[in-house]
Tab-separated table of C-alpha atoms in Angstrom:
chain	number	residue	atom	x	y	z
A	252	MET	CA	0.000	0.000	0.000
A	253	LYS	CA	1.336	3.416	-0.954
A	254	ASP	CA	1.650	6.108	1.692
A	255	LYS	CA	-1.528	8.092	2.252
A	256	ILE	CA	-1.768	11.551	0.732
A	257	TRP	CA	-4.195	13.460	2.923
A	258	LEU	CA	-6.631	16.152	1.891
A	259	SER	CA	-5.230	18.579	4.470
A	260	SER	CA	-2.961	17.268	7.197
A	261	PRO	CA	-1.345	19.167	10.105
A	262	HIS	CA	1.931	20.895	9.226
A	263	MET	CA	4.187	21.722	12.139
A	264	GLY	CA	7.012	24.247	12.045
A	265	SER	CA	10.080	24.631	14.260
A	266	MET	CA	8.691	26.787	17.071
A	267	GLU	CA	5.766	24.719	18.342
A	268	GLN	CA	7.986	22.451	20.449
A	269	VAL	CA	9.820	25.466	21.855
A	270	PHE	CA	6.589	26.972	23.163
A	271	VAL	CA	5.296	23.594	24.394
A	272	LYS	CA	8.590	22.904	26.184
A	273	GLU	CA	8.274	26.254	27.912
A	274	ALA	CA	4.798	25.256	29.128
A	275	PHE	CA	6.223	22.030	30.567
A	276	ASP	CA	9.313	23.684	32.021
A	277	THR	CA	7.181	26.249	33.860
A	278	ASN	CA	4.551	23.631	34.825
A	279	TRP	CA	1.780	25.571	33.058
A	280	ILE	CA	-0.039	22.388	32.048
A	281	ALA	CA	-3.383	23.237	33.611
A	282	PRO	CA	-6.037	25.145	31.632
A	283	LEU	CA	-5.217	28.779	30.819
A	284	GLY	CA	-1.799	30.332	31.349
A	285	PRO	CA	0.593	32.731	29.626
A	286	HIS	CA	0.492	30.994	26.248
A	287	VAL	CA	-3.281	31.408	26.099
A	288	ASN	CA	-2.825	35.125	26.700
A	289	GLY	CA	-0.022	35.232	24.155
A	290	PHE	CA	-1.993	33.336	21.525
A	291	GLU	CA	-4.937	35.691	21.947
A	292	LYS	CA	-2.606	38.648	21.464
A	293	ASP	CA	-1.102	37.017	18.362
A	294	LEU	CA	-4.588	36.580	16.885
A	295	GLN	CA	-5.514	40.176	17.656
A	296	GLU	CA	-2.363	41.509	16.006
A	297	TYR	CA	-2.724	39.292	12.944
A	298	THR	CA	-6.398	40.019	12.288
A	299	GLY	CA	-6.358	43.613	13.471
A	300	SER	CA	-9.167	42.898	15.927
A	301	LYS	CA	-9.241	44.421	19.417
A	302	HIS	CA	-10.260	41.326	21.384
A	303	ALA	CA	-9.987	37.529	21.150
A	304	ALA	CA	-10.851	34.600	23.411
A	305	ALA	CA	-9.031	31.321	22.762
A	306	LEU	CA	-11.441	28.407	23.117
A	307	SER	CA	-11.609	24.624	22.805
A	308	SER	CA	-13.106	24.661	19.289
A	309	GLY	CA	-14.679	26.821	16.638
A	310	THR	CA	-17.999	25.164	17.472
A	311	ALA	CA	-17.658	26.340	21.074
A	312	ALA	CA	-16.945	29.851	19.795
A	313	LEU	CA	-20.103	29.839	17.666
A	314	HIS	CA	-22.178	28.465	20.533
A	315	LEU	CA	-20.961	31.250	22.823
A	316	ALA	CA	-21.637	33.837	20.109
A	317	LEU	CA	-25.267	32.744	19.927
A	318	ILE	CA	-25.579	32.853	23.721
A	319	LEU	CA	-24.057	36.336	23.847
A	320	LEU	CA	-26.556	37.530	21.237
A	321	GLY	CA	-29.447	36.220	23.319
A	322	VAL	CA	-30.518	33.415	20.992
A	323	LYS	CA	-32.919	31.142	22.853
A	324	ALA	CA	-35.549	28.470	22.335
A	325	GLY	CA	-38.106	29.445	19.724
A	326	ASP	CA	-35.832	31.923	17.936
A	327	GLU	CA	-34.700	31.604	14.327
A	328	VAL	CA	-31.147	32.083	13.074
A	329	ILE	CA	-30.260	32.414	9.410
A	330	CYS	CA	-27.362	30.177	8.392
A	331	GLN	CA	-25.541	29.479	5.150
A	332	SER	CA	-26.677	26.096	3.879
A	333	PHE	CA	-23.506	25.212	1.994
A	334	THR	CA	-21.200	24.602	4.969
A	335	PHE	CA	-20.072	22.059	7.542
A	336	SER	CA	-22.670	21.076	10.157
A	337	ALA	CA	-20.723	22.864	12.918
A	338	SER	CA	-22.012	26.156	11.478
A	339	ALA	CA	-25.588	25.077	12.186
A	340	ASN	CA	-25.463	22.686	15.154
A	341	PRO	CA	-24.988	25.354	17.861
A	342	ILE	CA	-28.222	27.006	16.724
A	343	VAL	CA	-30.026	23.831	17.764
A	344	TYR	CA	-28.043	23.681	21.028
A	345	GLN	CA	-29.947	26.844	21.948
A	346	GLY	CA	-33.302	25.362	20.995
A	347	ALA	CA	-33.528	27.713	18.022
A	348	MET	CA	-34.424	26.902	14.411
A	349	PRO	CA	-31.884	27.335	11.585
A	350	VAL	CA	-33.177	29.013	8.453
A	351	PHE	CA	-30.929	28.016	5.567
A	352	VAL	CA	-29.872	30.299	2.733
A	353	ASP	CA	-28.400	29.157	-0.582
A	354	SER	CA	-25.089	30.161	-2.146
A	355	GLU	CA	-24.279	32.573	-4.943
A	356	LYS	CA	-22.074	31.376	-7.783
A	357	ASP	CA	-19.105	33.757	-7.573
A	358	THR	CA	-17.895	32.797	-4.078
A	359	TRP	CA	-20.095	29.759	-3.277
A	360	ASN	CA	-21.008	31.561	-0.056
A	361	MET	CA	-24.239	33.080	1.241
A	362	SER	CA	-26.327	34.691	-1.471
A	363	PRO	CA	-27.215	38.277	-0.481
A	364	GLU	CA	-30.327	37.981	-2.683
A	365	TYR	CA	-31.646	34.947	-0.844
A	366	LEU	CA	-30.495	36.275	2.520
A	367	GLU	CA	-32.823	39.231	2.111
A	368	ALA	CA	-35.581	36.974	0.780
A	369	ALA	CA	-35.225	34.771	3.870
A	370	ILE	CA	-35.394	37.737	6.245
A	371	MET	CA	-38.478	39.129	4.533
A	372	GLY	CA	-40.069	35.679	4.395
A	373	ARG	CA	-39.548	35.014	8.094
A	374	MET	CA	-40.734	38.503	9.071
A	375	ALA	CA	-43.887	37.978	7.000
A	376	LYS	CA	-44.557	35.007	9.257
A	377	GLY	CA	-44.021	37.157	12.351
A	378	GLN	CA	-40.593	35.704	13.106
A	379	LYS	CA	-37.707	38.151	12.761
A	380	PRO	CA	-34.389	36.225	12.731
A	381	LYS	CA	-32.205	36.810	15.781
A	382	ALA	CA	-28.842	36.446	14.022
A	383	ILE	CA	-27.124	35.629	10.715
A	384	VAL	CA	-24.281	33.110	10.395
A	385	ALA	CA	-22.254	33.787	7.226
A	386	VAL	CA	-19.399	31.443	6.291
A	387	HIS	CA	-16.219	31.880	4.219
A	388	LEU	CA	-16.126	28.488	2.519
A	389	TYR	CA	-12.788	26.823	1.712
A	390	GLY	CA	-11.062	30.120	2.475
A	391	MET	CA	-12.972	32.174	-0.114
A	392	PRO	CA	-14.445	35.324	1.465
A	393	ALA	CA	-18.178	35.826	1.251
A	394	ARG	CA	-19.677	39.017	-0.186
A	395	MET	CA	-19.443	40.725	3.181
A	396	LYS	CA	-20.290	44.259	2.091
A	397	ASP	CA	-23.670	43.179	0.741
A	398	ILE	CA	-24.319	40.842	3.678
A	399	ILE	CA	-23.422	43.544	6.216
A	400	ASP	CA	-25.651	46.084	4.448
A	401	ILE	CA	-28.601	43.677	4.665
A	402	ALA	CA	-27.884	42.802	8.306
A	403	ASN	CA	-27.748	46.492	9.190
A	404	LYS	CA	-30.884	47.279	7.177
A	405	TYR	CA	-32.922	44.824	9.226
A	406	GLU	CA	-30.940	45.334	12.449
A	407	ILE	CA	-29.921	41.677	12.759
A	408	ALA	CA	-26.614	40.733	14.394
A	409	LEU	CA	-24.030	39.146	12.098
A	410	ILE	CA	-21.816	36.232	13.141
A	411	GLU	CA	-18.903	35.636	10.782
A	412	ASP	CA	-17.804	32.009	10.570
A	413	ALA	CA	-14.192	32.356	9.419
A	414	ALA	CA	-13.239	28.836	10.568
A	415	GLU	CA	-11.760	28.081	7.132
A	416	ALA	CA	-10.536	31.572	6.295
A	417	LEU	CA	-7.744	32.679	8.622
A	418	GLY	CA	-5.415	34.668	6.378
A	419	SER	CA	-8.094	35.556	3.818
A	420	HIS	CA	-9.161	39.159	3.356
A	421	ILE	CA	-11.242	41.605	1.327
A	422	ASP	CA	-9.423	44.768	0.263
A	423	GLY	CA	-6.953	44.161	3.082
A	424	LYS	CA	-9.561	43.700	5.836
A	425	MET	CA	-9.023	40.308	7.405
A	426	CYS	CA	-11.738	37.666	7.508
A	427	GLY	CA	-12.737	37.208	11.115
A	428	THR	CA	-13.268	40.945	11.649
A	429	PHE	CA	-16.459	41.713	9.708
A	430	GLY	CA	-19.141	40.503	12.122
A	431	LYS	CA	-20.277	41.576	15.551
A	432	LEU	CA	-18.812	38.256	16.696
A	433	ASN	CA	-16.380	36.222	14.611
A	434	ILE	CA	-15.338	32.567	14.677
A	435	LEU	CA	-11.936	30.998	14.014
A	436	SER	CA	-10.993	27.303	14.067
A	437	PHE	CA	-7.680	25.531	14.625
A	438	ASN	CA	-8.887	21.987	14.056
A	439	GLY	CA	-6.356	19.432	12.814
A	440	ASN	CA	-7.117	20.014	9.123
A	441	LYS	CA	-7.183	23.824	9.148
A	442	ILE	CA	-4.560	26.135	7.669
A	443	ILE	CA	-2.911	26.263	11.098
A	444	THR	CA	-3.815	23.904	13.918
A	445	THR	CA	-3.582	23.561	17.669
A	446	SER	CA	-4.757	19.938	17.247
A	447	GLY	CA	-8.162	21.151	18.370
A	448	GLY	CA	-9.207	24.673	19.229
A	449	GLY	CA	-10.904	27.840	18.140
A	450	ALA	CA	-11.366	31.481	18.994
A	451	LEU	CA	-14.053	34.105	19.333
A	452	VAL	CA	-12.951	37.487	17.971
A	453	SER	CA	-14.690	40.832	18.316
A	454	GLU	CA	-14.312	44.591	18.626
A	455	ASP	CA	-16.639	44.385	21.636
A	456	GLY	CA	-14.506	43.911	24.749
A	457	GLU	CA	-17.482	43.362	27.036
A	458	MET	CA	-18.729	40.489	24.904
A	459	ILE	CA	-15.318	38.820	24.849
A	460	ALA	CA	-14.989	39.234	28.625
A	461	LYS	CA	-18.387	37.605	29.069
A	462	ALA	CA	-17.369	34.810	26.656
A	463	ARG	CA	-14.311	34.073	28.805
A	464	PHE	CA	-16.525	34.012	31.899
A	465	LEU	CA	-19.041	31.605	30.359
A	466	ALA	CA	-16.250	29.440	28.904
A	467	THR	CA	-14.736	28.838	32.354
A	468	GLN	CA	-17.904	27.378	33.910
A	469	ALA	CA	-19.293	30.858	34.714
A	470	ARG	CA	-17.676	30.884	38.126
A	471	ASP	CA	-18.619	33.981	40.119
A	472	ASN	CA	-15.990	36.148	41.801
A	473	ALA	CA	-16.088	34.460	45.183
A	474	PRO	CA	-13.589	32.500	47.355
A	475	HIS	CA	-15.817	29.428	47.015
A	476	TYR	CA	-17.373	27.894	43.906
A	477	GLN	CA	-20.487	29.940	43.230
A	478	HIS	CA	-22.443	30.096	39.984
A	479	SER	CA	-25.192	32.510	38.974
A	480	HIS	CA	-25.155	31.458	35.305
A	481	ILE	CA	-24.878	28.227	33.359
A	482	GLY	CA	-21.292	27.900	32.178
A	483	TYR	CA	-19.256	25.733	29.836
A	484	ASN	CA	-15.839	24.090	29.789
A	485	TYR	CA	-14.798	25.855	26.581
A	486	ARG	CA	-11.450	27.506	27.339
A	487	MET	CA	-8.243	26.565	25.540
A	488	SER	CA	-5.440	24.962	27.541
A	489	ASN	CA	-1.983	26.499	27.895
A	490	VAL	CA	-0.320	23.557	26.118
A	491	VAL	CA	-2.683	23.740	23.135
A	492	ALA	CA	-2.170	27.501	22.949
A	493	ALA	CA	1.593	26.913	22.907
A	494	ILE	CA	1.173	24.920	19.684
A	495	GLY	CA	-0.934	27.767	18.302
A	496	ARG	CA	1.750	30.343	19.032
A	497	GLY	CA	4.256	28.261	17.076
A	498	GLN	CA	1.797	27.930	14.209
A	499	MET	CA	1.219	31.684	14.050
A	500	VAL	CA	4.910	32.108	13.228
A	501	VAL	CA	4.427	30.142	9.975
A	502	LEU	CA	0.875	31.209	9.095
A	503	ASN	CA	1.851	33.449	6.186
A	504	ASP	CA	4.058	30.659	4.809
A	505	ARG	CA	1.138	28.238	5.043
A	506	VAL	CA	-1.124	30.650	3.156
A	507	ALA	CA	1.519	31.066	0.447
A	508	ALA	CA	1.897	27.282	0.122
A	509	ARG	CA	-1.862	26.737	-0.191
A	510	ARG	CA	-2.122	29.432	-2.833
A	511	ALA	CA	0.777	27.837	-4.694
A	512	ASN	CA	-1.166	24.547	-4.621
A	513	TYR	CA	-4.115	26.283	-6.250
A	514	ASP	CA	-1.869	27.786	-8.945
A	515	ARG	CA	-0.428	24.351	-9.668
A	516	TYR	CA	-3.909	22.893	-10.120
A	517	VAL	CA	-4.849	25.831	-12.374
A	518	LYS	CA	-1.905	25.013	-14.625
A	519	LEU	CA	-2.678	21.289	-14.633
A	520	PHE	CA	-6.362	21.673	-15.415
A	521	GLY	CA	-5.560	24.319	-18.009
A	522	GLU	CA	-3.580	21.671	-19.867
A	523	ILE	CA	-6.362	19.106	-19.422
A	524	ASN	CA	-9.062	21.565	-20.531
A	525	ALA	CA	-7.033	22.286	-23.665
A	526	MET	CA	-7.806	18.676	-24.654
A	527	GLY	CA	-11.528	19.388	-24.760
A	528	TYR	CA	-12.552	19.218	-21.092
A	529	HIS	CA	-14.155	21.893	-18.927
A	530	ILE	CA	-13.078	21.465	-15.316
A	531	GLU	CA	-13.835	24.624	-13.325
A	532	LEU	CA	-11.943	26.126	-10.400
A	533	LEU	CA	-13.120	29.049	-8.263
A	534	PRO	CA	-11.391	32.358	-9.107
A	535	GLU	CA	-11.173	35.281	-6.697
A	536	PRO	CA	-13.533	38.211	-7.274
A	537	GLU	CA	-11.816	41.582	-7.535
A	538	GLY	CA	-10.489	42.728	-4.165
A	539	PHE	CA	-10.857	39.263	-2.618
A	540	PHE	CA	-7.891	37.263	-1.301
A	541	SER	CA	-8.451	33.599	-0.420
A	542	ASN	CA	-6.069	31.589	1.730
A	543	ARG	CA	-6.992	28.689	-0.609
A	544	TRP	CA	-7.352	26.394	2.393
A	545	LEU	CA	-8.661	23.751	0.003
A	546	THR	CA	-8.495	23.773	-3.779
A	547	THR	CA	-11.873	22.773	-5.171
A	548	VAL	CA	-13.129	21.927	-8.656
A	549	THR	CA	-16.465	21.261	-10.275
A	550	ILE	CA	-16.730	18.500	-12.881
A	551	ASP	CA	-19.987	18.495	-14.826
A	552	PRO	CA	-20.139	15.205	-16.784
A	553	GLU	CA	-22.062	16.898	-19.578
A	554	LYS	CA	-19.040	19.144	-20.172
A	555	ASN	CA	-16.392	16.497	-19.490
A	556	LYS	CA	-17.177	13.571	-21.800
A	557	GLY	CA	-19.224	11.790	-19.153
A	558	ILE	CA	-16.518	11.898	-16.446
A	559	THR	CA	-17.968	12.640	-13.016
A	560	ARG	CA	-16.703	13.936	-9.716
A	561	GLU	CA	-16.944	10.386	-8.388
A	562	ASP	CA	-14.806	8.993	-11.198
A	563	VAL	CA	-12.015	11.329	-10.126
A	564	ARG	CA	-12.482	10.720	-6.405
A	565	LEU	CA	-12.434	6.937	-6.771
A	566	ALA	CA	-9.373	7.007	-9.030
A	567	LEU	CA	-7.504	9.052	-6.417
A	568	GLU	CA	-8.748	6.777	-3.640
A	569	ALA	CA	-7.440	3.717	-5.489
A	570	ASP	CA	-3.960	5.258	-5.225
A	571	ASN	CA	-4.489	6.042	-1.504
A	572	ILE	CA	-4.993	9.740	-2.176
A	573	GLU	CA	-7.714	11.479	-0.187
A	574	SER	CA	-10.175	13.800	-1.876
A	575	ARG	CA	-13.688	14.653	-0.791
A	576	PRO	CA	-17.001	15.852	-2.240
A	577	LEU	CA	-17.925	19.438	-1.461
A	578	TRP	CA	-20.073	19.944	1.632
A	579	LYS	CA	-23.544	18.461	1.409
A	580	PRO	CA	-25.872	21.436	1.985
A	581	MET	CA	-27.471	21.609	5.402
A	582	HIS	CA	-30.990	21.840	3.986
A	583	LEU	CA	-30.442	18.361	2.476
A	584	GLN	CA	-29.257	16.826	5.737
A	585	PRO	CA	-31.760	14.472	7.428
A	586	VAL	CA	-31.260	16.150	10.793
A	587	PHE	CA	-32.427	19.499	9.345
A	588	ALA	CA	-35.247	18.170	7.176
A	589	ASP	CA	-37.810	20.456	8.806
A	590	ALA	CA	-35.758	23.666	8.582
A	591	PRO	CA	-36.827	26.405	6.146
A	592	PHE	CA	-34.674	26.987	3.060
A	593	TYR	CA	-34.410	29.912	0.645
A	594	GLY	CA	-32.538	29.437	-2.620
A	595	ASP	CA	-32.406	28.214	-6.206
A	596	GLY	CA	-30.404	25.008	-5.918
A	597	THR	CA	-26.916	26.468	-6.454
A	598	SER	CA	-25.448	24.622	-3.473
A	599	GLU	CA	-27.122	21.371	-4.542
A	600	ARG	CA	-25.448	21.582	-7.952
A	601	LEU	CA	-22.092	22.350	-6.351
A	602	PHE	CA	-22.446	19.317	-4.101
A	603	GLU	CA	-23.365	17.124	-7.065
A	604	HIS	CA	-20.354	18.091	-9.166
A	605	GLY	CA	-17.770	19.450	-6.722
A	606	LEU	CA	-14.586	17.901	-5.321
A	607	CYS	CA	-11.957	19.020	-2.798
A	608	LEU	CA	-8.459	18.070	-3.909
A	609	PRO	CA	-5.370	17.396	-1.756
A	610	SER	CA	-4.292	20.833	-0.563
A	611	GLY	CA	-1.905	20.435	2.352
A	612	SER	CA	0.923	22.928	2.734
A	613	ASN	CA	3.230	19.927	3.269
A	614	LEU	CA	2.655	18.166	-0.070
A	615	THR	CA	5.957	16.847	-1.451
A	616	SER	CA	7.148	16.663	-5.046
A	617	GLU	CA	6.519	12.913	-4.907
A	618	ASP	CA	2.967	13.572	-3.715
A	619	TRP	CA	2.380	15.949	-6.596
A	620	THR	CA	3.690	13.428	-9.107
A	621	ARG	CA	1.162	10.870	-7.897
A	622	ILE	CA	-1.721	13.341	-7.825
A	623	GLU	CA	-0.994	14.701	-11.290
A	624	ASN	CA	-0.477	11.251	-12.792
A	625	ILE	CA	-3.886	10.081	-11.546
A	626	LEU	CA	-5.670	13.208	-12.775
A	627	ARG	CA	-4.029	12.989	-16.188
A	628	MET	CA	-4.935	9.309	-16.386
A	629	VAL	CA	-8.623	9.980	-15.653
A	630	PHE	CA	-8.868	12.686	-18.293
A	631	ASN	CA	-6.647	11.029	-20.904
């Protein structure tokens, strides 16, 4: 069996062990500690945001964001349909109902047209949405100006899910700074990782202070254990944060490597398309900068001599190379069968034809040879 080529595997640098060793040497192994504070400062400086709380996961960050915005049972929250389930699950944690909105074709992210249609549709039923969760999918920024204008027009709080988009920006403004509350993720497959972890980022210091309070079991300021609120065990540990500080040192290098991966696929598929195929990649709209966390393609069999997304995926799998279909939209998931949906089927078509290709920043020349050989074979 050949060695596995992963879709997006962790990529450590040289400083992670230095920071982790410091945590051990100083016995800061328990939750919180100086590396947590340092990691939060690193995130603030990188994104340009005033406040950040390092947490156990991006899902925890989104859950806290909903709590801070007062989302409760019976409320509705608008959520991008074309995303990972972690964007929607915390809505249900609060007993609220997700209202799913379709994608637009230029970024594959939330359609401003259908966002406004969803808001108007829910308000016509006497149910004004409590919040909007917009996602930057695969590192490509969403159309934030239009989404923000709509959120402001209807006075609905915006949560920006930038779990896949650390390092991406629009006209120089970093993803993770557009919403009232913003989500980052450092899961094992993200552009940088702490093995598991996330962050809540905001310009609102009071909200971040309250997030830290809730994330540490909501312990009141008393010499004994006293609790006036329900809390959560959501804070990041000092050891995990130490890994994150090492990863921040190489973040720009990781972004450059992922973008180089995308350019390499553009060249490869340009050569394949010259033979009569029509494989499509996702270009950046003007002013947009994607970290290219994952390179994605769409393969319509009607334009590619009958070859499907699955033909490519299975050929790669046979050589022990991981690829993956694009996210299955949330409105098609059995668990959300009863949730409202507003759209025209764009995300369904993307799911039907779309594929994520190996995109790790640690791909070797040997890895690339295998990947390219398989792709050329399929389309030969």
